[in-house]
Amino acid sequence: RLQLERLRTDWWIRGDRLDRSFEPARDPAPIRLPLRRVYGASAPALAHRSSGLVFLAVAFMLRQYARHGRLSPPAASIVGYGILRLTVLRSPRGIERYRRAGLEWIERAPGSVFNVHAKHLIRAWIDPWLAPRRSVIDPLAEVAEELRETGQLGHSSSCLHVRACYLALVGEPLSVE
């Protein structure tokens, strides 16, 4: 089921569609709006049960964005899909595309609270696949501070936890603050 959804979603966002096809929703249909909001809000809770459930929800959201327009800047959804796709494929193949698209959407919609979350996802879960872990330690601290400033304390705590894990993995001494 997960592979089928991955293939469907990859087809919907193939080529340069990932960069240009997520226009703002002109008139979100009342029946779809609550469903999209519920899926978006339930992802953290679903993640505690199964990454496959979150993958299905995020894949659905991206297809809805491609078909009917987006409700908010899609940077976090694109990056989240890339990360979850990595867990489904069990390979980092193609992850650079989602990282690049996420960063481009962050630049297109500056000031969005969703952008800080997208940066967190990129720094914590994609960059360590593409660069040495030591190189993501300082950017994680910066993103954690941005998350704290925007009131996203749960994500900030998660970011600091991931940073502490990477510090331990690269052999850096852990300081207690």
PDB file of C-alpha atoms in Angstrom:
ATOM      1  CA  ARG A   1       0.000   0.000   0.000  1.00  0.00           C
ATOM      2  CA  LEU A   2       2.807   2.432   0.891  1.00  0.00           C
ATOM      3  CA  GLN A   3       4.683   1.760  -2.343  1.00  0.00           C
ATOM      4  CA  LEU A   4       1.519   2.308  -4.385  1.00  0.00           C
ATOM      5  CA  GLU A   5       0.872   5.648  -2.663  1.00  0.00           C
ATOM      6  CA  ARG A   6       4.505   6.633  -3.193  1.00  0.00           C
ATOM      7  CA  LEU A   7       4.213   5.886  -6.899  1.00  0.00           C
ATOM      8  CA  ARG A   8       0.916   7.820  -7.178  1.00  0.00           C
ATOM      9  CA  THR A   9       2.291  10.845  -5.342  1.00  0.00           C
ATOM     10  CA  ASP A  10       5.607  10.790  -7.199  1.00  0.00           C
ATOM     11  CA  TRP A  11       3.629  10.787 -10.440  1.00  0.00           C
ATOM     12  CA  TRP A  12       1.560  13.814  -9.341  1.00  0.00           C
ATOM     13  CA  ILE A  13       4.647  15.825  -8.403  1.00  0.00           C
ATOM     14  CA  ARG A  14       6.970  14.578 -11.151  1.00  0.00           C
ATOM     15  CA  GLY A  15       9.395  16.831 -12.989  1.00  0.00           C
ATOM     16  CA  ASP A  16       9.163  20.512 -12.165  1.00  0.00           C
ATOM     17  CA  ARG A  17       5.642  20.183 -10.711  1.00  0.00           C
ATOM     18  CA  LEU A  18       7.169  20.086  -7.257  1.00  0.00           C
ATOM     19  CA  ASP A  19       8.465  23.598  -7.806  1.00  0.00           C
ATOM     20  CA  ARG A  20       5.571  25.230  -9.645  1.00  0.00           C
ATOM     21  CA  SER A  21       2.301  23.355  -9.190  1.00  0.00           C
ATOM     22  CA  PHE A  22       1.301  24.347  -5.669  1.00  0.00           C
ATOM     23  CA  GLU A  23      -0.721  27.472  -6.324  1.00  0.00           C
ATOM     24  CA  PRO A  24      -2.836  28.938  -3.514  1.00  0.00           C
ATOM     25  CA  ALA A  25      -6.292  27.386  -3.333  1.00  0.00           C
ATOM     26  CA  ARG A  26      -8.776  29.674  -5.087  1.00  0.00           C
ATOM     27  CA  ASP A  27     -11.843  28.343  -3.344  1.00  0.00           C
ATOM     28  CA  PRO A  28     -11.166  25.456  -0.991  1.00  0.00           C
ATOM     29  CA  ALA A  29     -14.178  23.193  -1.124  1.00  0.00           C
ATOM     30  CA  PRO A  30     -15.833  23.078   2.298  1.00  0.00           C
ATOM     31  CA  ILE A  31     -15.836  19.279   2.289  1.00  0.00           C
ATOM     32  CA  ARG A  32     -12.085  19.015   1.627  1.00  0.00           C
ATOM     33  CA  LEU A  33     -10.918  21.804   3.929  1.00  0.00           C
ATOM     34  CA  PRO A  34     -11.645  20.033   7.247  1.00  0.00           C
ATOM     35  CA  LEU A  35     -10.134  16.787   5.966  1.00  0.00           C
ATOM     36  CA  ARG A  36      -6.920  18.535   4.939  1.00  0.00           C
ATOM     37  CA  ARG A  37      -6.730  20.350   8.285  1.00  0.00           C
ATOM     38  CA  VAL A  38      -7.307  17.140  10.245  1.00  0.00           C
ATOM     39  CA  TYR A  39      -4.618  15.293   8.291  1.00  0.00           C
ATOM     40  CA  GLY A  40      -2.170  18.147   8.800  1.00  0.00           C
ATOM     41  CA  ALA A  41      -2.847  18.424  12.523  1.00  0.00           C
ATOM     42  CA  SER A  42      -2.864  14.676  13.153  1.00  0.00           C
ATOM     43  CA  ALA A  43       0.557  13.923  11.652  1.00  0.00           C
ATOM     44  CA  PRO A  44       2.507  14.289  14.936  1.00  0.00           C
ATOM     45  CA  ALA A  45       0.062  11.998  16.752  1.00  0.00           C
ATOM     46  CA  LEU A  46       0.111   9.461  13.922  1.00  0.00           C
ATOM     47  CA  ALA A  47       3.908   9.446  13.979  1.00  0.00           C
ATOM     48  CA  HIS A  48       3.877   7.816  17.409  1.00  0.00           C
ATOM     49  CA  ARG A  49       1.977   4.832  15.999  1.00  0.00           C
ATOM     50  CA  SER A  50       3.368   4.384  12.509  1.00  0.00           C
ATOM     51  CA  SER A  51       5.469   6.356  10.048  1.00  0.00           C
ATOM     52  CA  GLY A  52       3.466   4.600   7.322  1.00  0.00           C
ATOM     53  CA  LEU A  53       0.257   6.304   8.471  1.00  0.00           C
ATOM     54  CA  VAL A  54       1.977   9.686   8.423  1.00  0.00           C
ATOM     55  CA  PHE A  55       3.359   8.921   4.970  1.00  0.00           C
ATOM     56  CA  LEU A  56      -0.152   8.172   3.680  1.00  0.00           C
ATOM     57  CA  ALA A  57      -1.477  11.416   5.201  1.00  0.00           C
ATOM     58  CA  VAL A  58       1.337  13.591   3.815  1.00  0.00           C
ATOM     59  CA  ALA A  59       1.148  11.930   0.388  1.00  0.00           C
ATOM     60  CA  PHE A  60      -2.595  12.642   0.343  1.00  0.00           C
ATOM     61  CA  MET A  61      -1.959  16.272   1.319  1.00  0.00           C
ATOM     62  CA  LEU A  62       0.579  16.791  -1.478  1.00  0.00           C
ATOM     63  CA  ARG A  63      -1.769  15.294  -4.053  1.00  0.00           C
ATOM     64  CA  GLN A  64      -4.540  17.571  -2.775  1.00  0.00           C
ATOM     65  CA  TYR A  65      -2.206  20.580  -3.048  1.00  0.00           C
ATOM     66  CA  ALA A  66      -1.321  19.587  -6.616  1.00  0.00           C
ATOM     67  CA  ARG A  67      -4.990  19.097  -7.605  1.00  0.00           C
ATOM     68  CA  HIS A  68      -6.810  21.843  -5.720  1.00  0.00           C
ATOM     69  CA  GLY A  69      -4.201  24.325  -4.494  1.00  0.00           C
ATOM     70  CA  ARG A  70      -2.440  24.759  -1.198  1.00  0.00           C
ATOM     71  CA  LEU A  71      -3.819  26.177   2.032  1.00  0.00           C
ATOM     72  CA  SER A  72      -0.429  27.304   3.352  1.00  0.00           C
ATOM     73  CA  PRO A  73       3.148  27.354   2.043  1.00  0.00           C
ATOM     74  CA  PRO A  74       3.994  23.709   1.284  1.00  0.00           C
ATOM     75  CA  ALA A  75       7.672  23.691   2.331  1.00  0.00           C
ATOM     76  CA  ALA A  76       7.112  21.551   5.438  1.00  0.00           C
ATOM     77  CA  SER A  77       4.807  19.153   3.570  1.00  0.00           C
ATOM     78  CA  ILE A  78       7.293  18.719   0.727  1.00  0.00           C
ATOM     79  CA  VAL A  79      10.224  18.136   3.071  1.00  0.00           C
ATOM     80  CA  GLY A  80       8.120  15.861   5.293  1.00  0.00           C
ATOM     81  CA  TYR A  81       7.115  13.804   2.267  1.00  0.00           C
ATOM     82  CA  GLY A  82      10.777  13.506   1.254  1.00  0.00           C
ATOM     83  CA  ILE A  83      11.744  12.262   4.721  1.00  0.00           C
ATOM     84  CA  LEU A  84       8.867   9.792   4.916  1.00  0.00           C
ATOM     85  CA  ARG A  85       9.598   8.651   1.367  1.00  0.00           C
ATOM     86  CA  LEU A  86      13.087   7.857   2.600  1.00  0.00           C
ATOM     87  CA  THR A  87      11.622   5.548   5.257  1.00  0.00           C
ATOM     88  CA  VAL A  88       9.367   3.824   2.723  1.00  0.00           C
ATOM     89  CA  LEU A  89      12.124   3.325   0.151  1.00  0.00           C
ATOM     90  CA  ARG A  90      14.772   2.664   2.804  1.00  0.00           C
ATOM     91  CA  SER A  91      17.119   4.660   0.622  1.00  0.00           C
ATOM     92  CA  PRO A  92      18.092   8.345   0.450  1.00  0.00           C
ATOM     93  CA  ARG A  93      17.736   8.259  -3.349  1.00  0.00           C
ATOM     94  CA  GLY A  94      16.077  11.475  -4.543  1.00  0.00           C
ATOM     95  CA  ILE A  95      16.075  13.213  -1.155  1.00  0.00           C
ATOM     96  CA  GLU A  96      18.076  16.157  -2.544  1.00  0.00           C
ATOM     97  CA  ARG A  97      15.112  17.092  -4.747  1.00  0.00           C
ATOM     98  CA  TYR A  98      12.791  17.497  -1.767  1.00  0.00           C
ATOM     99  CA  ARG A  99      15.407  19.397   0.219  1.00  0.00           C
ATOM    100  CA  ARG A 100      15.971  21.810  -2.659  1.00  0.00           C
ATOM    101  CA  ALA A 101      12.242  22.302  -3.257  1.00  0.00           C
ATOM    102  CA  GLY A 102      11.653  22.903   0.462  1.00  0.00           C
ATOM    103  CA  LEU A 103      14.384  25.552   0.576  1.00  0.00           C
ATOM    104  CA  GLU A 104      12.971  27.234  -2.540  1.00  0.00           C
ATOM    105  CA  TRP A 105       9.491  27.386  -0.976  1.00  0.00           C
ATOM    106  CA  ILE A 106      10.990  28.845   2.209  1.00  0.00           C
ATOM    107  CA  GLU A 107      12.449  31.661   0.093  1.00  0.00           C
ATOM    108  CA  ARG A 108       9.138  32.180  -1.764  1.00  0.00           C
ATOM    109  CA  ALA A 109       7.071  32.620   1.404  1.00  0.00           C
ATOM    110  CA  PRO A 110       9.322  34.413   3.904  1.00  0.00           C
ATOM    111  CA  GLY A 111       7.961  34.940   7.391  1.00  0.00           C
ATOM    112  CA  SER A 112       5.706  31.885   7.437  1.00  0.00           C
ATOM    113  CA  VAL A 113       5.706  29.975  10.711  1.00  0.00           C
ATOM    114  CA  PHE A 114       5.700  26.772   8.652  1.00  0.00           C
ATOM    115  CA  ASN A 115       9.105  27.702   7.216  1.00  0.00           C
ATOM    116  CA  VAL A 116      10.854  27.300  10.552  1.00  0.00           C
ATOM    117  CA  HIS A 117       9.373  23.826  10.891  1.00  0.00           C
ATOM    118  CA  ALA A 118      10.549  22.992   7.353  1.00  0.00           C
ATOM    119  CA  LYS A 119      14.063  24.175   8.266  1.00  0.00           C
ATOM    120  CA  HIS A 120      13.943  21.922  11.327  1.00  0.00           C
ATOM    121  CA  LEU A 121      13.001  18.925   9.181  1.00  0.00           C
ATOM    122  CA  ILE A 122      15.747  19.697   6.662  1.00  0.00           C
ATOM    123  CA  ARG A 123      18.489  20.239   9.252  1.00  0.00           C
ATOM    124  CA  ALA A 124      17.548  17.335  11.519  1.00  0.00           C
ATOM    125  CA  TRP A 125      16.480  14.619   9.101  1.00  0.00           C
ATOM    126  CA  ILE A 126      17.773  15.331   5.580  1.00  0.00           C
ATOM    127  CA  ASP A 127      21.134  17.077   5.967  1.00  0.00           C
ATOM    128  CA  PRO A 128      22.678  14.232   8.019  1.00  0.00           C
ATOM    129  CA  TRP A 129      22.067  11.933   5.024  1.00  0.00           C
ATOM    130  CA  LEU A 130      23.841  14.338   2.675  1.00  0.00           C
ATOM    131  CA  ALA A 131      26.660  15.821   4.769  1.00  0.00           C
ATOM    132  CA  PRO A 132      28.784  14.827   7.745  1.00  0.00           C
ATOM    133  CA  ARG A 133      26.780  14.896  10.980  1.00  0.00           C
ATOM    134  CA  ARG A 134      29.276  17.272  12.550  1.00  0.00           C
ATOM    135  CA  SER A 135      28.282  19.922   9.983  1.00  0.00           C
ATOM    136  CA  VAL A 136      24.605  19.924  11.073  1.00  0.00           C
ATOM    137  CA  ILE A 137      25.217  20.515  14.770  1.00  0.00           C
ATOM    138  CA  ASP A 138      25.468  24.341  14.692  1.00  0.00           C
ATOM    139  CA  PRO A 139      22.565  24.825  12.216  1.00  0.00           C
ATOM    140  CA  LEU A 140      20.381  22.673  14.496  1.00  0.00           C
ATOM    141  CA  ALA A 141      21.082  25.013  17.421  1.00  0.00           C
ATOM    142  CA  GLU A 142      20.099  28.013  15.263  1.00  0.00           C
ATOM    143  CA  VAL A 143      16.890  26.350  14.101  1.00  0.00           C
ATOM    144  CA  ALA A 144      16.021  25.334  17.676  1.00  0.00           C
ATOM    145  CA  GLU A 145      16.302  28.990  18.704  1.00  0.00           C
ATOM    146  CA  GLU A 146      14.077  30.080  15.785  1.00  0.00           C
ATOM    147  CA  LEU A 147      11.510  27.458  16.769  1.00  0.00           C
ATOM    148  CA  ARG A 148      11.574  28.662  20.366  1.00  0.00           C
ATOM    149  CA  GLU A 149      11.114  32.280  19.255  1.00  0.00           C
ATOM    150  CA  THR A 150       8.035  31.348  17.210  1.00  0.00           C
ATOM    151  CA  GLY A 151       6.508  29.458  20.129  1.00  0.00           C
ATOM    152  CA  GLN A 152       7.011  25.967  18.729  1.00  0.00           C
ATOM    153  CA  LEU A 153       8.465  24.602  21.951  1.00  0.00           C
ATOM    154  CA  GLY A 154       7.802  20.951  21.129  1.00  0.00           C
ATOM    155  CA  HIS A 155       9.670  21.177  17.839  1.00  0.00           C
ATOM    156  CA  SER A 156      12.444  23.194  19.507  1.00  0.00           C
ATOM    157  CA  SER A 157      12.846  20.482  22.138  1.00  0.00           C
ATOM    158  CA  SER A 158      12.907  17.813  19.428  1.00  0.00           C
ATOM    159  CA  CYS A 159      15.542  19.761  17.516  1.00  0.00           C
ATOM    160  CA  LEU A 160      17.744  20.072  20.615  1.00  0.00           C
ATOM    161  CA  HIS A 161      17.300  16.353  21.319  1.00  0.00           C
ATOM    162  CA  VAL A 162      18.410  15.437  17.799  1.00  0.00           C
ATOM    163  CA  ARG A 163      21.344  17.847  18.162  1.00  0.00           C
ATOM    164  CA  ALA A 164      22.384  16.145  21.433  1.00  0.00           C
ATOM    165  CA  CYS A 165      22.214  12.744  19.715  1.00  0.00           C
ATOM    166  CA  TYR A 166      24.412  13.965  16.860  1.00  0.00           C
ATOM    167  CA  LEU A 167      26.854  15.514  19.346  1.00  0.00           C
ATOM    168  CA  ALA A 168      27.126  12.140  21.054  1.00  0.00           C
ATOM    169  CA  LEU A 169      27.554  10.319  17.737  1.00  0.00           C
ATOM    170  CA  VAL A 170      30.413  12.563  16.572  1.00  0.00           C
ATOM    171  CA  GLY A 171      32.196  12.422  19.925  1.00  0.00           C
ATOM    172  CA  GLU A 172      31.681  15.994  21.103  1.00  0.00           C
ATOM    173  CA  PRO A 173      31.533  16.573  24.852  1.00  0.00           C
ATOM    174  CA  LEU A 174      27.988  17.375  25.976  1.00  0.00           C
ATOM    175  CA  SER A 175      27.659  20.536  28.033  1.00  0.00           C
ATOM    176  CA  VAL A 176      24.840  20.885  30.529  1.00  0.00           C
ATOM    177  CA  GLU A 177      23.161  24.276  30.295  1.00  0.00           C
TER     178      GLU A 177
END
